Amino acid sequence: NVCLPMPPESVAMILFQLDLKGIACSRGSACQSGSTKASHVLAEILNKDAIKKPSLRFSFSIYNTKEDVDYVIETLKG
């Protein structure tokens, strides 16, 4: 899993644009799923400002290729 804090004002649009490009991701961390509290895991690794930002979560497996990951990165840069 990769969890990236995003600017609050643009996270919904980024999520929408990624979906249009065939990239599946989720909002928030897996540890936070179904909870209104911040993830205790992310609280240990992120600073206080980053933990307050909404985040996008990408999950990868052994079936993803380097090209898949590169596509996500290039799309996020785009």
mmCIF file of C-alpha atoms in Angstrom:
data_model
loop_
_atom_site.group_PDB
_atom_site.id
_atom_site.type_symbol
_atom_site.label_atom_id
_atom_site.label_comp_id
_atom_site.label_asym_id
_atom_site.label_seq_id
_atom_site.Cartn_x
_atom_site.Cartn_y
_atom_site.Cartn_z
ATOM 1 C CA ASN A 1 0.000 0.000 0.000
ATOM 2 C CA VAL A 2 1.007 3.571 -0.656
ATOM 3 C CA CYS A 3 -0.814 6.385 1.120
ATOM 4 C CA LEU A 4 -0.267 9.933 -0.165
ATOM 5 C CA PRO A 5 -1.506 13.030 1.689
ATOM 6 C CA MET A 6 -3.174 15.422 -0.762
ATOM 7 C CA PRO A 7 -4.331 19.040 -0.661
ATOM 8 C CA PRO A 8 -7.886 19.055 0.785
ATOM 9 C CA GLU A 9 -9.244 21.311 -1.952
ATOM 10 C CA SER A 10 -8.199 18.990 -4.782
ATOM 11 C CA VAL A 11 -8.385 15.418 -3.454
ATOM 12 C CA ALA A 12 -11.886 14.735 -4.833
ATOM 13 C CA MET A 13 -10.932 15.961 -8.316
ATOM 14 C CA ILE A 14 -7.682 13.970 -8.278
ATOM 15 C CA LEU A 15 -9.625 10.841 -7.315
ATOM 16 C CA PHE A 16 -12.102 11.495 -10.149
ATOM 17 C CA GLN A 17 -9.345 12.095 -12.722
ATOM 18 C CA LEU A 18 -7.496 8.921 -11.707
ATOM 19 C CA ASP A 19 -10.707 6.928 -12.097
ATOM 20 C CA LEU A 20 -11.183 8.328 -15.615
ATOM 21 C CA LYS A 21 -7.683 7.092 -16.466
ATOM 22 C CA GLY A 22 -8.418 3.585 -15.183
ATOM 23 C CA ILE A 23 -6.507 3.928 -11.922
ATOM 24 C CA ALA A 24 -8.299 2.510 -8.895
ATOM 25 C CA CYS A 25 -7.492 4.049 -5.537
ATOM 26 C CA SER A 26 -9.277 4.822 -2.298
ATOM 27 C CA ARG A 27 -9.556 7.798 -0.027
ATOM 28 C CA GLY A 28 -7.967 7.435 3.409
ATOM 29 C CA SER A 29 -5.866 4.663 4.862
ATOM 30 C CA ALA A 30 -6.861 1.007 5.149
ATOM 31 C CA CYS A 31 -6.403 1.273 8.930
ATOM 32 C CA GLN A 32 -8.928 4.106 8.954
ATOM 33 C CA SER A 33 -11.593 2.366 6.894
ATOM 34 C CA GLY A 34 -14.997 2.847 8.513
ATOM 35 C CA SER A 35 -13.611 5.148 11.210
ATOM 36 C CA THR A 36 -13.882 8.887 11.746
ATOM 37 C CA LYS A 37 -10.585 8.983 13.661
ATOM 38 C CA ALA A 38 -7.171 9.460 12.092
ATOM 39 C CA SER A 39 -5.210 6.292 11.412
ATOM 40 C CA HIS A 40 -2.999 5.337 14.355
ATOM 41 C CA VAL A 41 -0.487 3.876 11.884
ATOM 42 C CA LEU A 42 -0.212 7.077 9.849
ATOM 43 C CA ALA A 43 -0.009 9.129 13.046
ATOM 44 C CA GLU A 44 3.242 7.299 13.800
ATOM 45 C CA ILE A 45 4.896 8.095 10.465
ATOM 46 C CA LEU A 46 3.454 11.450 9.347
ATOM 47 C CA ASN A 47 3.822 14.878 10.899
ATOM 48 C CA LYS A 48 0.780 16.642 12.377
ATOM 49 C CA ASP A 49 0.133 18.737 9.262
ATOM 50 C CA ALA A 50 0.257 15.759 6.891
ATOM 51 C CA ILE A 51 -2.018 13.604 9.080
ATOM 52 C CA LYS A 52 -4.754 16.272 8.855
ATOM 53 C CA LYS A 53 -4.766 16.205 5.043
ATOM 54 C CA PRO A 54 -6.999 13.792 3.173
ATOM 55 C CA SER A 55 -5.049 11.038 1.480
ATOM 56 C CA LEU A 56 -5.292 8.656 -1.441
ATOM 57 C CA ARG A 57 -4.391 4.998 -0.972
ATOM 58 C CA PHE A 58 -2.988 2.852 -3.745
ATOM 59 C CA SER A 59 -2.694 -0.906 -3.291
ATOM 60 C CA PHE A 60 -0.300 -2.956 -5.371
ATOM 61 C CA SER A 61 0.338 -6.678 -5.602
ATOM 62 C CA ILE A 62 2.775 -9.080 -7.199
ATOM 63 C CA TYR A 63 0.605 -8.906 -10.323
ATOM 64 C CA ASN A 64 1.278 -5.220 -10.907
ATOM 65 C CA THR A 65 4.107 -4.405 -13.255
ATOM 66 C CA LYS A 66 6.675 -1.635 -13.147
ATOM 67 C CA GLU A 67 4.748 -0.107 -16.031
ATOM 68 C CA ASP A 68 1.586 -0.038 -13.879
ATOM 69 C CA VAL A 69 3.414 1.847 -11.143
ATOM 70 C CA ASP A 70 5.067 4.194 -13.658
ATOM 71 C CA TYR A 71 1.640 4.935 -15.172
ATOM 72 C CA VAL A 72 0.263 5.933 -11.765
ATOM 73 C CA ILE A 73 3.285 8.142 -11.067
ATOM 74 C CA GLU A 74 3.154 9.852 -14.460
ATOM 75 C CA THR A 75 -0.595 10.392 -14.147
ATOM 76 C CA LEU A 76 -0.149 11.981 -10.712
ATOM 77 C CA LYS A 77 2.576 14.252 -12.092
ATOM 78 C CA GLY A 78 0.374 15.160 -15.067
#
